[in-house]
Tab-separated table of C-alpha atoms in Angstrom:
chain	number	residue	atom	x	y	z
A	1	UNK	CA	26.384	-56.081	-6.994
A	2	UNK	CA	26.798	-54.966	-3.251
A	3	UNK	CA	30.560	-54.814	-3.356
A	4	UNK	CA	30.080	-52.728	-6.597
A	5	UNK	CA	27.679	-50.467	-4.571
A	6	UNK	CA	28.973	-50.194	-1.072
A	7	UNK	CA	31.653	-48.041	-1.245
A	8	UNK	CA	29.895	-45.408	-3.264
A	9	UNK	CA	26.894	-45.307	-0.430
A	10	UNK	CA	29.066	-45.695	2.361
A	11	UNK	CA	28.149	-43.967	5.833
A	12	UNK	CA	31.514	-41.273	4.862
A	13	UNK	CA	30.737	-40.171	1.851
A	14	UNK	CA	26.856	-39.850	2.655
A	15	UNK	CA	27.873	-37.390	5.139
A	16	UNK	CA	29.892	-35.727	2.949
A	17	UNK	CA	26.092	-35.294	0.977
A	18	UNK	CA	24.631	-34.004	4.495
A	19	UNK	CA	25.123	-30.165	3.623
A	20	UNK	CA	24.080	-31.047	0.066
A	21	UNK	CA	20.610	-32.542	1.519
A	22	UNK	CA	20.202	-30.037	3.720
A	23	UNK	CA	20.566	-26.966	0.920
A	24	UNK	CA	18.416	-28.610	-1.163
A	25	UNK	CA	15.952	-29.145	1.833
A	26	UNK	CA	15.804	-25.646	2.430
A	27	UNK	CA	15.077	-24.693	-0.700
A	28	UNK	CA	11.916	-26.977	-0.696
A	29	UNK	CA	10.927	-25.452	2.498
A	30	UNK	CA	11.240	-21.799	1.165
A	31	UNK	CA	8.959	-22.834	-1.306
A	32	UNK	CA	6.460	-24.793	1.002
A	33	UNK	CA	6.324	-21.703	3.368
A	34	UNK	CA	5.056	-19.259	0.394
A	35	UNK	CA	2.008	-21.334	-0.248
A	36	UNK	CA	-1.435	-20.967	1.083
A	37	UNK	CA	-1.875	-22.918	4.011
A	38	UNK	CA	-2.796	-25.714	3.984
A	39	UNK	CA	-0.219	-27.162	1.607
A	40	UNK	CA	0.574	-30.408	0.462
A	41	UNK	CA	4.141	-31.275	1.864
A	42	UNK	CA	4.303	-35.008	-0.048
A	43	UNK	CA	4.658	-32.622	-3.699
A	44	UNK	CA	6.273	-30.009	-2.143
A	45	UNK	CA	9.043	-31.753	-0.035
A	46	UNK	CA	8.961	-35.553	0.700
A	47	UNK	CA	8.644	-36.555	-3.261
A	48	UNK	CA	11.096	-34.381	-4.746
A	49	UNK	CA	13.887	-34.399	-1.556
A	50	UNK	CA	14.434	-37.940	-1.980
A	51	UNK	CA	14.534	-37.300	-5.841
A	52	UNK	CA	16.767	-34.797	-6.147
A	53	UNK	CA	19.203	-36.270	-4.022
A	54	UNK	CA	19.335	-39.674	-5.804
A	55	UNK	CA	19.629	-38.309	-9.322
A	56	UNK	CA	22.377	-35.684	-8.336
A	57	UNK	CA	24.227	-38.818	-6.597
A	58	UNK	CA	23.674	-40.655	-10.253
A	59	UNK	CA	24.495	-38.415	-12.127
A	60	UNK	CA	21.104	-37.626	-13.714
A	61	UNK	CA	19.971	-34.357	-15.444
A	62	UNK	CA	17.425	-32.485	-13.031
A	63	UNK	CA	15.878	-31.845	-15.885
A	64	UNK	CA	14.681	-35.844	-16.635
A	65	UNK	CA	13.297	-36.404	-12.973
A	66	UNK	CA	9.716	-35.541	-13.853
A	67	UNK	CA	9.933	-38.751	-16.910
A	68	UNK	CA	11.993	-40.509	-14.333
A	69	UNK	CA	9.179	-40.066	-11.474
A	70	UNK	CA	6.464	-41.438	-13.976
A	71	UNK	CA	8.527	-44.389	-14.913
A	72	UNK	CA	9.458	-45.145	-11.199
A	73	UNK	CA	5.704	-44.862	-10.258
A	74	UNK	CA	4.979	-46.971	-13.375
A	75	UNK	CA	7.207	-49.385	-12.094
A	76	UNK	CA	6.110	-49.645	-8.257
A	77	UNK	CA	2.220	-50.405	-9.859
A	78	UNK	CA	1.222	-53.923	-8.237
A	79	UNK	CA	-2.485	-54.237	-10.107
A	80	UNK	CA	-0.795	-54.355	-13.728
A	81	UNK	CA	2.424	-55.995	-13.850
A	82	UNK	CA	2.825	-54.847	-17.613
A	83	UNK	CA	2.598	-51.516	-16.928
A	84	UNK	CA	5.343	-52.198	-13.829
A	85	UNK	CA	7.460	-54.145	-16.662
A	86	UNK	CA	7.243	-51.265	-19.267
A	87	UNK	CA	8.044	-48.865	-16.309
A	88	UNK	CA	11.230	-50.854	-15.404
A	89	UNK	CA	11.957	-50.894	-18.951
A	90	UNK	CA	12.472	-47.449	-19.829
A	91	UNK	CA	14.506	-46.628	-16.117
A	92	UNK	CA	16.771	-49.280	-17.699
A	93	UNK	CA	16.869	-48.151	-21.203
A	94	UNK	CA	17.469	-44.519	-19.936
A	95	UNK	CA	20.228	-45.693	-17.698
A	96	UNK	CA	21.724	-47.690	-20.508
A	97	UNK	CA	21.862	-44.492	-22.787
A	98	UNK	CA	23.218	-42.659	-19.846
A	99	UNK	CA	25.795	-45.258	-18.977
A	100	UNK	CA	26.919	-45.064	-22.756
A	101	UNK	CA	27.505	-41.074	-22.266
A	102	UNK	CA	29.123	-41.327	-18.752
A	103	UNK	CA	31.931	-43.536	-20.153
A	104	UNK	CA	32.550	-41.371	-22.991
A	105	UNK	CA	32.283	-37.880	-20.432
A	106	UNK	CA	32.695	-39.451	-16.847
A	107	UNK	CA	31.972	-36.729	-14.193
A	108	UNK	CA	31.808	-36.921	-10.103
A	109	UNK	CA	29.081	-39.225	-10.219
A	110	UNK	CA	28.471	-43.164	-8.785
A	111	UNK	CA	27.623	-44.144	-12.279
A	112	UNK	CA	30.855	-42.695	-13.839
A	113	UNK	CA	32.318	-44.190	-10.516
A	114	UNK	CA	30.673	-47.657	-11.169
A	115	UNK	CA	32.019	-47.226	-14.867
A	116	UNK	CA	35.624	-46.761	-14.170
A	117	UNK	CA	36.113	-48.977	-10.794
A	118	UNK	CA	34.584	-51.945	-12.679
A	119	UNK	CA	35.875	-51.607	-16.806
A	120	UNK	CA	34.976	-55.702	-17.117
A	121	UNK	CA	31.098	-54.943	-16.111
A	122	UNK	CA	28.884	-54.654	-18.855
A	123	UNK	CA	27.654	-51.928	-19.619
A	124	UNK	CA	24.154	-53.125	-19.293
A	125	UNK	CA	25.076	-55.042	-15.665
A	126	UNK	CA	25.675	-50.877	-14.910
A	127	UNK	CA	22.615	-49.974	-16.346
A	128	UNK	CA	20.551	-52.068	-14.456
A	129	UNK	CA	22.295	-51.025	-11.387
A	130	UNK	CA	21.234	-47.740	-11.884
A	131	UNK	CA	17.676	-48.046	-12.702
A	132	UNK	CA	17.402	-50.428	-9.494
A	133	UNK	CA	18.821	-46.922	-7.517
A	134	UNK	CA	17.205	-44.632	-8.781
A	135	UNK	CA	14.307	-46.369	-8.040
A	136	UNK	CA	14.563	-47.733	-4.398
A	137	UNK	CA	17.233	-44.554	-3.913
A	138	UNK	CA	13.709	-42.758	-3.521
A	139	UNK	CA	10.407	-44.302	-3.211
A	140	UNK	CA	11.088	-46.034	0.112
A	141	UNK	CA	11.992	-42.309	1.292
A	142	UNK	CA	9.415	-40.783	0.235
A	143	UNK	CA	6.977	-42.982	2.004
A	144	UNK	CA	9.381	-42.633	5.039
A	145	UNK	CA	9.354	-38.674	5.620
A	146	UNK	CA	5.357	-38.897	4.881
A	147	UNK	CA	5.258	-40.811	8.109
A	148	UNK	CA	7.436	-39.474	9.962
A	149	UNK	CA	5.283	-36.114	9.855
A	150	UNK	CA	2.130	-38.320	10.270
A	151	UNK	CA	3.569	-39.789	13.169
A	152	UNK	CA	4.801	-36.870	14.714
A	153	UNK	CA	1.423	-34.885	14.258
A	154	UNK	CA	-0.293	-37.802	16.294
A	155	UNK	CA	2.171	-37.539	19.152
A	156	UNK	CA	2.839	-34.023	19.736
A	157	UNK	CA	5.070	-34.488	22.638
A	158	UNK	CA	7.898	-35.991	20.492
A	159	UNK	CA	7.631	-33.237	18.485
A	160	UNK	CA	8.199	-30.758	21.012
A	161	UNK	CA	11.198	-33.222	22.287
A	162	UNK	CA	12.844	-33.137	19.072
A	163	UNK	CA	14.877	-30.280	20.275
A	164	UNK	CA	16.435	-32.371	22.907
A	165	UNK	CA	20.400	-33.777	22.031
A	166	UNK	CA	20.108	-37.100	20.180
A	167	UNK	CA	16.165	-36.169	19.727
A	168	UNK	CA	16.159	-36.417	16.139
A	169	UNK	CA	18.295	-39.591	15.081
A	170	UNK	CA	16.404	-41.890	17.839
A	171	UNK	CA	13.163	-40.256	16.352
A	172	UNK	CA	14.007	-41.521	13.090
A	173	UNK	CA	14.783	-45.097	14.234
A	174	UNK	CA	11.421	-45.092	15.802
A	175	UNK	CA	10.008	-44.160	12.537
A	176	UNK	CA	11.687	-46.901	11.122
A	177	UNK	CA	10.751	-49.564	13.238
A	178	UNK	CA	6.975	-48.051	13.864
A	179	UNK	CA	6.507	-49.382	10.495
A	180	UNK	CA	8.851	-50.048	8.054
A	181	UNK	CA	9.664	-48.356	4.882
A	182	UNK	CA	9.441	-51.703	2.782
A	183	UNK	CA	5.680	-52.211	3.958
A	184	UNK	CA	3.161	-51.277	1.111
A	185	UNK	CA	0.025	-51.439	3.455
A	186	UNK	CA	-1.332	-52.219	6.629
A	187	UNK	CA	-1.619	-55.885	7.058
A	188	UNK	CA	0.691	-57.190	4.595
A	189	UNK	CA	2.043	-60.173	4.794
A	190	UNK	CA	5.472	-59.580	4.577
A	191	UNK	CA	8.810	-59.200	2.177
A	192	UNK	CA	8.828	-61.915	-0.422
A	193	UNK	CA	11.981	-63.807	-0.375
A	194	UNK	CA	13.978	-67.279	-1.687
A	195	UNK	CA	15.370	-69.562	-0.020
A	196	UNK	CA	18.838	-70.221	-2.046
A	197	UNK	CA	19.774	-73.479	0.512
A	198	UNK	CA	18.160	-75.526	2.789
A	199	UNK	CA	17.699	-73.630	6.195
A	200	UNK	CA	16.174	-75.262	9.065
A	201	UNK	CA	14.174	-72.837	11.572
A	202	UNK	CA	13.461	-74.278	15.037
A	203	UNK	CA	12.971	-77.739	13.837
A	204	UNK	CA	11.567	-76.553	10.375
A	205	UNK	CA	13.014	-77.162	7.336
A	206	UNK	CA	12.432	-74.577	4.429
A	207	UNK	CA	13.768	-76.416	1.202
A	208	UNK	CA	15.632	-74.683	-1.056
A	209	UNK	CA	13.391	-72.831	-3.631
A	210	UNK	CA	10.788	-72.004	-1.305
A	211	UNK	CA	9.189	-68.681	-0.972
A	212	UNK	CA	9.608	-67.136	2.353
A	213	UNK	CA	7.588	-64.359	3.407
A	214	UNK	CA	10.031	-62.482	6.063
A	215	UNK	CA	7.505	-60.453	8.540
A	216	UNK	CA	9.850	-57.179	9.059
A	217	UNK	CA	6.724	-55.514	10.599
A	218	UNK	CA	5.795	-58.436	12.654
A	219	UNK	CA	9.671	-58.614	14.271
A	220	UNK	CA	9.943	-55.105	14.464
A	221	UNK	CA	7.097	-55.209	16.894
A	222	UNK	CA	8.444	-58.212	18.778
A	223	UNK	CA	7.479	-57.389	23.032
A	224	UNK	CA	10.681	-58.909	23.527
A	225	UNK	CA	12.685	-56.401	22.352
A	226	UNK	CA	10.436	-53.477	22.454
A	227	UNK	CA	8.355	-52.741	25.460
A	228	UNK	CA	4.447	-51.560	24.379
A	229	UNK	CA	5.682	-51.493	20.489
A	230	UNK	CA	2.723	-50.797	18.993
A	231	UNK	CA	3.990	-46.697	21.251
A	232	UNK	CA	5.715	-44.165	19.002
A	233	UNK	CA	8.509	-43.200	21.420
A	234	UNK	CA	12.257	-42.761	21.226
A	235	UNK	CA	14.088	-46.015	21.976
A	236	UNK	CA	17.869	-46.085	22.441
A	237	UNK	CA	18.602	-48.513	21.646
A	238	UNK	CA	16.826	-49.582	18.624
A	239	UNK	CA	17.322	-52.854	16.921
A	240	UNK	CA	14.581	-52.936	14.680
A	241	UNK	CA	15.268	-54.728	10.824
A	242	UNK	CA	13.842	-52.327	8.411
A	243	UNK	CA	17.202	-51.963	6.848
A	244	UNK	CA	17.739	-55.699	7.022
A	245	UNK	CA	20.173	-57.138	9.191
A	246	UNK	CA	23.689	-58.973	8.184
A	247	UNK	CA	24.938	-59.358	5.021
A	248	UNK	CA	21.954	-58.233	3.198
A	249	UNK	CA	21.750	-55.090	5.134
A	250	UNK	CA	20.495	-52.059	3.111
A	251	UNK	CA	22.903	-50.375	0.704
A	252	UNK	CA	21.467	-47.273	0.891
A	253	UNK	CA	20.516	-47.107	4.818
A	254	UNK	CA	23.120	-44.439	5.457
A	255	UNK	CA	21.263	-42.044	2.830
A	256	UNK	CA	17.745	-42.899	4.465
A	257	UNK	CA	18.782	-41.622	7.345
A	258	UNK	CA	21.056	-38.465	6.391
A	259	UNK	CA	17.716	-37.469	4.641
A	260	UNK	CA	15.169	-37.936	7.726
A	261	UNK	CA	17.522	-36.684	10.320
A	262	UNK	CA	18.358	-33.123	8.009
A	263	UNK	CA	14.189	-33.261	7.723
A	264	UNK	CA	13.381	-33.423	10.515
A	265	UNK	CA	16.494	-31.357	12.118
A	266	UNK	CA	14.705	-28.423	9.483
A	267	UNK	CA	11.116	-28.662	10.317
A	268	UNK	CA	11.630	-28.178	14.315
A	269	UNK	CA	14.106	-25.846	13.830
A	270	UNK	CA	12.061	-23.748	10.931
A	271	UNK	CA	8.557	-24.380	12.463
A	272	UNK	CA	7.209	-23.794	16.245
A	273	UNK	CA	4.596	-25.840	15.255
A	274	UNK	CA	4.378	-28.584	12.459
A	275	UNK	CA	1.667	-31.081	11.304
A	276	UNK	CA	-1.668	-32.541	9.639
A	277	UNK	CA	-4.298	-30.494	8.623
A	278	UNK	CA	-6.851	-33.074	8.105
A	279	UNK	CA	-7.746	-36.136	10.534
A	280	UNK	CA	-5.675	-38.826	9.521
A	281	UNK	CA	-8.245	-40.814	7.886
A	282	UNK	CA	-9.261	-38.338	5.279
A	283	UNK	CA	-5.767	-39.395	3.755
A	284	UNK	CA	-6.181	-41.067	0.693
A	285	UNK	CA	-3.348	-44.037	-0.026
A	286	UNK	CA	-1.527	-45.808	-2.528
A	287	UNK	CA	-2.907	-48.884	-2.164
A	288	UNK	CA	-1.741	-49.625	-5.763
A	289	UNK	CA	2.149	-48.557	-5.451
A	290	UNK	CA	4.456	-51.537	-4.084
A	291	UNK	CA	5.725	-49.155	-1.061
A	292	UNK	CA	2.426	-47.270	-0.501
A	293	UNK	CA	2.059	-44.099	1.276
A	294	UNK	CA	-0.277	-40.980	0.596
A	295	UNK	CA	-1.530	-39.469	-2.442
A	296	UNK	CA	-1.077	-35.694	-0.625
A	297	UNK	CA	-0.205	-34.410	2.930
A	298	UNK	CA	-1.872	-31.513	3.404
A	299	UNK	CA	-0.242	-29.458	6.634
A	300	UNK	CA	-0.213	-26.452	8.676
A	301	UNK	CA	2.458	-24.806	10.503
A	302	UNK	CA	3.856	-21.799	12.779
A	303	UNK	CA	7.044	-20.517	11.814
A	304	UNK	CA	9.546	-19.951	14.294
């Protein structure tokens, strides 16, 4: 699956998306900055950024993405796991009718690029591929850019140091590691995993089989690799594991960040000032959706 993936997300041609992003971005923000004040910036820019992006990468009709974003929200549900199943369901049944129209009209897409790079995959191995994107291609994002404005409305000094060379891509990082995109809610216990062999950890054995709980958020604030880390503060460098690390290193990391950098990169350079316009407890969460987040995020701003 990764080696069917990887080129189409590599770090190359997501830059070549940068100015793509970045358009699309400012279009969101023309609209944000013509509403009342205060306005909800999770509807009007962190959902459909993230969206937008993904389904023009996959080739999918703009058009769909408001069935797609009930079936992807559908499918992060962790209190009703049929609901999650049926939501899974039709991403992969509309992938598989898409999949079936891409081979017949292939256009500049990764599915029409999955389709003609692999002609021995099945059509439904494709399919399945595709729903998987399009969802983790955007809610991890989402949550992301929600906290990165959170975060930077708390400390108001990074925000004013944003404009500062190399400002906004170790800001991001520090987003990333603050807490991880993965994490559904405070205090979880961390991303579910199998062992596939035998590994033995410090005199442990984990048998093959086992569950294993990896605890991103716990190594991410390690004090032995980042001094005071529960501080929101740009770190260079920054070897935190949101992303993963190794071999299963995230396939769509370079798009993450092309889309946090170009939002953040907008906001300072759109707004003189930027951020909540409630307290940040009067947030209400997703404590139901597998990557969590906020239900709305009302803000305020100064244009430049």
């Amino acid at each position: 699956m990764r080696r069917m993936l990887a080129p189409a997300f590599s770090a190359k041609n997501m830059e070549a998306m940068r100015p793509r992003v970045r358009h699309l971005l400012n279009d969101l923000l023309d609209d944000l900055v013509k509403q009342d004040q205060p306005a909800d910036f999770h509807e009007a820019v962190s959902f459909p950024l993230p969206v937008l992006v993904i389904c023009e990468l996959l080739g999918v009709p703009a058009e769909d993405r408001e069935e797609f974003r009930s079936w992807s929200e559908a499918t992060s549900t962790l209190n009703d796991e049929q609901k999650s199943m049926r939501g899974f369901t039709n991403l992969w049944a509309y992938m598989g009718e898409l999949v079936a129209k891409k081979k017949k009209n292939p256009a500049d897409d990764v599915i029409s690029r999955l389709i003609g790079q692999n002609p021995d995959a099945r059509e439904q191995e494709i399919a399945q591929l595709g729903a998987g994107l399009l969802f983790a291609g955007h809610e991890t994002t989402v949550s992301a850019i929600d906290r990165a404005v959170m975060l930077l409305s708390l400390n108001p000094d990074q925000w004013h140091a944003l404009e500062r060379p190399g400002a906004v891509a170790a800001t991001v990082e520090e987003v990333l590691r603050h807490r991880s995109p993965v994490s559904a809610r405070s205090g979880d216990s961390g991303l579910p995993r199998y062992a596939m062999a035998d590994i033995e950890v410090e005199g442990t054995v984990i048998p093959a089989g086992d569950l294993v709980l990896l605890g991103i958020e716990q190594a991410n604030r390690d004090e032995d690799r980042f001094p005071d880390p529960a501080a929101f503060t740009r770190r260079v460098p920054n070897p935190h594991l949101s992303f993963g690390h190794g071999f299963r290193f995230c396939v769509g990391a370079p798009l993450a960040r092309v889309e946090l950098t170009e939002t953040l990169a907008a906001l300072v350079t759109r707004f003189t000032t930027f951020g909540l316009a409630v307290d940040l407890a009067a947030l209400s969460r997703r404590t139901e959706q597998l990557v969590g987040g906020v239900v709305q995020l009302p803000v305020r701003w100064t244009e430049a």
